[in-house]
Amino acid sequence: MSEFTATPASAPARVSVIGLGLMGSALAAALLNAGHQVTVWNRSPAKVGILAAQGAVPADSPAAAIAASDLTILCLTTYDNVSELLEPLADSLAGRVLANLTNGTPDQARTLAAWVEAQGAAYLDGGIMAVPQMIATPAGYVLYSGDEQAYETHRATLAALGGTRWTGTDPGFAALYDMSLLTGMYGMITGISQAFAVMRSANVPAAEFGPLLENWVIAMTQGLTADYARALDSGDHLTDVASLGMQAPAFDNLLDLYRAQGVSTDLFEPLAALFKRSVEEGHAADGLSRLAELVRK
Ligand code: NDP
């Protein structure tokens, strides 16, 4: 992942973390481990104790947490939770930097950014590409967008959480990248779930089939995104590997198999329809990358 910023050494900074759920607690612990002065607040006080035992300073209120540090990281369940928490504090936000790592849509990020900036504060939006156990490991990283100066100022501190990747000054872009990456992940999970369901319906132990599936998925995705990128950026989708015209009829067989095995066809019918449409619209000689264009329409 050479495009991600390597973790630079960072002088101790004052950072507050609001929201100590599974993810917020991992973020706060990573900041403590990196030697930063961490102030924490959580709606339910019970979750504060573990971080306090590790050296975090509990704040009495969200306002006190924000006042304690130049940079405050928010990690709550939804953007509505974040807005409800911040709105009563509007008068005390000027000059602060808020980095909201809560999952949401690009429009939610843009709306919140505009509101935060109207209070005289700087807004960073973040998309966490990690589960809590991956925080502060080379496998995890966070996408950022919004106020670039705030990002540059606090990048070394934020690097305690893992890799950092800047996506642009449009505050919605971190969420856009995040949700698109999640889309790829959930699509893969769709296929894996369907494959296991079919094999389970034939009483094949999952432990026997799992390694075959893993190897197959890895082999089939090797180089696939690079092929897509080349085709999508050039507009040339013709393939000498596997055409849509060859693959479309295979979906009739897949759907027949699912019905015969008593497995739902719900997840795969839309994909079968997309392959069929690709042929009907004259793209039989193209490769899979054409599907990304068809979905856009
Ligand atoms: P949790 O359910 O473990 O924690 C949710 C946190 O939000 C808790 O601190 C909770 O406080 C707080 N909260 C919820 N509603 C409110 C409210 N109205 N006012 C104040 N605080 C509130 O979730 P996670 O920590 O796992 O996730 C947090 C965010 O991180 C989510 O947006 C999630 O999508 C994102 N994320 C999580 C990942 C993961 O693997 N866990 C991966 C990537 C992103 P309380 O303790 O009082 O309930």
Coordinates of N, CA and C and ligand atoms in Angstrom, one line a residue, residues 19-24 42-44 47 75-77 81 102-103 128 130-132, ligand 1:
G19 N -16.9 9.1 22.1 CA -17.5 7.8 21.7 C -16.6 6.7 21.9
L20 N -16.8 5.9 22.9 CA -15.9 4.8 23.2 C -16.6 3.4 23.0
G21 N -17.2 3.3 21.9 CA -17.7 2.0 21.5 C -16.5 1.1 21.2
L22 N -16.8 0.0 20.5 CA -15.7 -0.9 20.1 C -14.6 -0.2 19.3
M23 N -15.1 0.7 18.3 CA -14.1 1.4 17.5 C -13.5 2.6 18.2
G24 N -14.3 3.4 18.9 CA -13.7 4.6 19.6 C -12.7 4.1 20.6
N42 N -17.7 9.4 27.0 CA -18.7 8.5 26.4 C -20.0 8.7 27.1
R43 N -21.1 8.5 26.3 CA -22.4 8.7 26.9 C -22.6 7.8 28.1
S44 N -22.2 6.5 28.0 CA -22.3 5.6 29.1 C -21.0 5.6 29.9
K47 N -17.9 2.7 30.1 CA -16.8 2.4 29.1 C -15.6 3.3 29.3
C75 N -16.6 9.3 17.2 CA -16.8 8.0 16.6 C -18.1 7.4 17.3
L76 N -19.2 7.9 16.8 CA -20.5 7.4 17.3 C -21.2 6.5 16.3
T77 N -22.4 6.1 16.6 CA -23.1 5.2 15.7 C -23.5 5.8 14.4
N81 N -26.4 11.1 15.6 CA -25.9 11.1 17.0 C -24.9 12.2 17.2
T102 N -17.3 8.7 12.2 CA -18.5 7.9 12.2 C -18.9 7.6 10.8
N103 N -19.5 6.4 10.6 CA -19.9 6.0 9.2 C -21.1 6.7 8.8
I128 N -13.1 4.8 8.2 CA -12.2 3.8 8.8 C -12.2 2.5 8.0
A130 N -11.1 -0.5 8.6 CA -10.5 -1.5 9.5 C -11.6 -1.9 10.5
V131 N -11.4 -3.0 11.1 CA -12.1 -3.4 12.3 C -11.3 -3.0 13.5
P132 N -11.8 -2.9 14.7 CA -11.1 -2.4 15.8 C -9.7 -3.1 16.0
Ligands
NDP1 P1 -20.5 0.7 19.0 O1 -21.9 0.3 18.9 O2 -19.6 -0.3 19.7 O3 -20.4 2.1 19.8 C1 -21.2 3.1 19.4 C2 -20.8 4.4 20.2 O4 -21.7 5.5 19.9 C3 -20.8 4.2 21.7 O5 -19.8 4.9 22.3 C4 -22.2 4.8 22.0 O6 -22.3 5.3 23.3 C5 -22.2 6.0 21.1 N1 -23.5 6.6 20.8 C6 -24.5 6.0 20.1 N2 -25.6 6.9 20.1 C7 -25.2 8.0 20.8 C8 -25.8 9.2 21.2 N3 -27.1 9.4 20.8 N4 -25.2 10.1 21.9 C9 -23.9 9.8 22.3 N5 -23.2 8.7 22.0 C10 -23.9 7.8 21.3 O7 -20.0 1.0 17.5 P2 -18.6 1.0 17.0 O8 -17.7 1.7 18.0 O9 -18.2 -0.3 16.4 O10 -18.8 2.0 15.7 C11 -18.7 3.4 15.8 C12 -18.7 4.0 14.4 O11 -17.5 3.4 13.8 C13 -19.8 3.6 13.5 O12 -20.2 4.6 12.7 C14 -19.3 2.4 12.7 O13 -19.9 2.3 11.4 C15 -17.8 2.9 12.5 N6 -17.0 1.8 12.2 C16 -16.9 0.7 13.0 C17 -16.2 -0.4 12.6 C18 -16.1 -1.7 13.4 O14 -15.6 -2.7 12.9 N7 -16.6 -1.7 14.7 C19 -15.4 -0.4 11.3 C20 -15.4 0.8 10.6 C21 -16.2 1.9 11.0 P3 -22.8 4.3 24.5 O15 -21.6 3.5 24.9 O16 -23.3 5.2 25.6 O17 -23.9 3.4 23.9

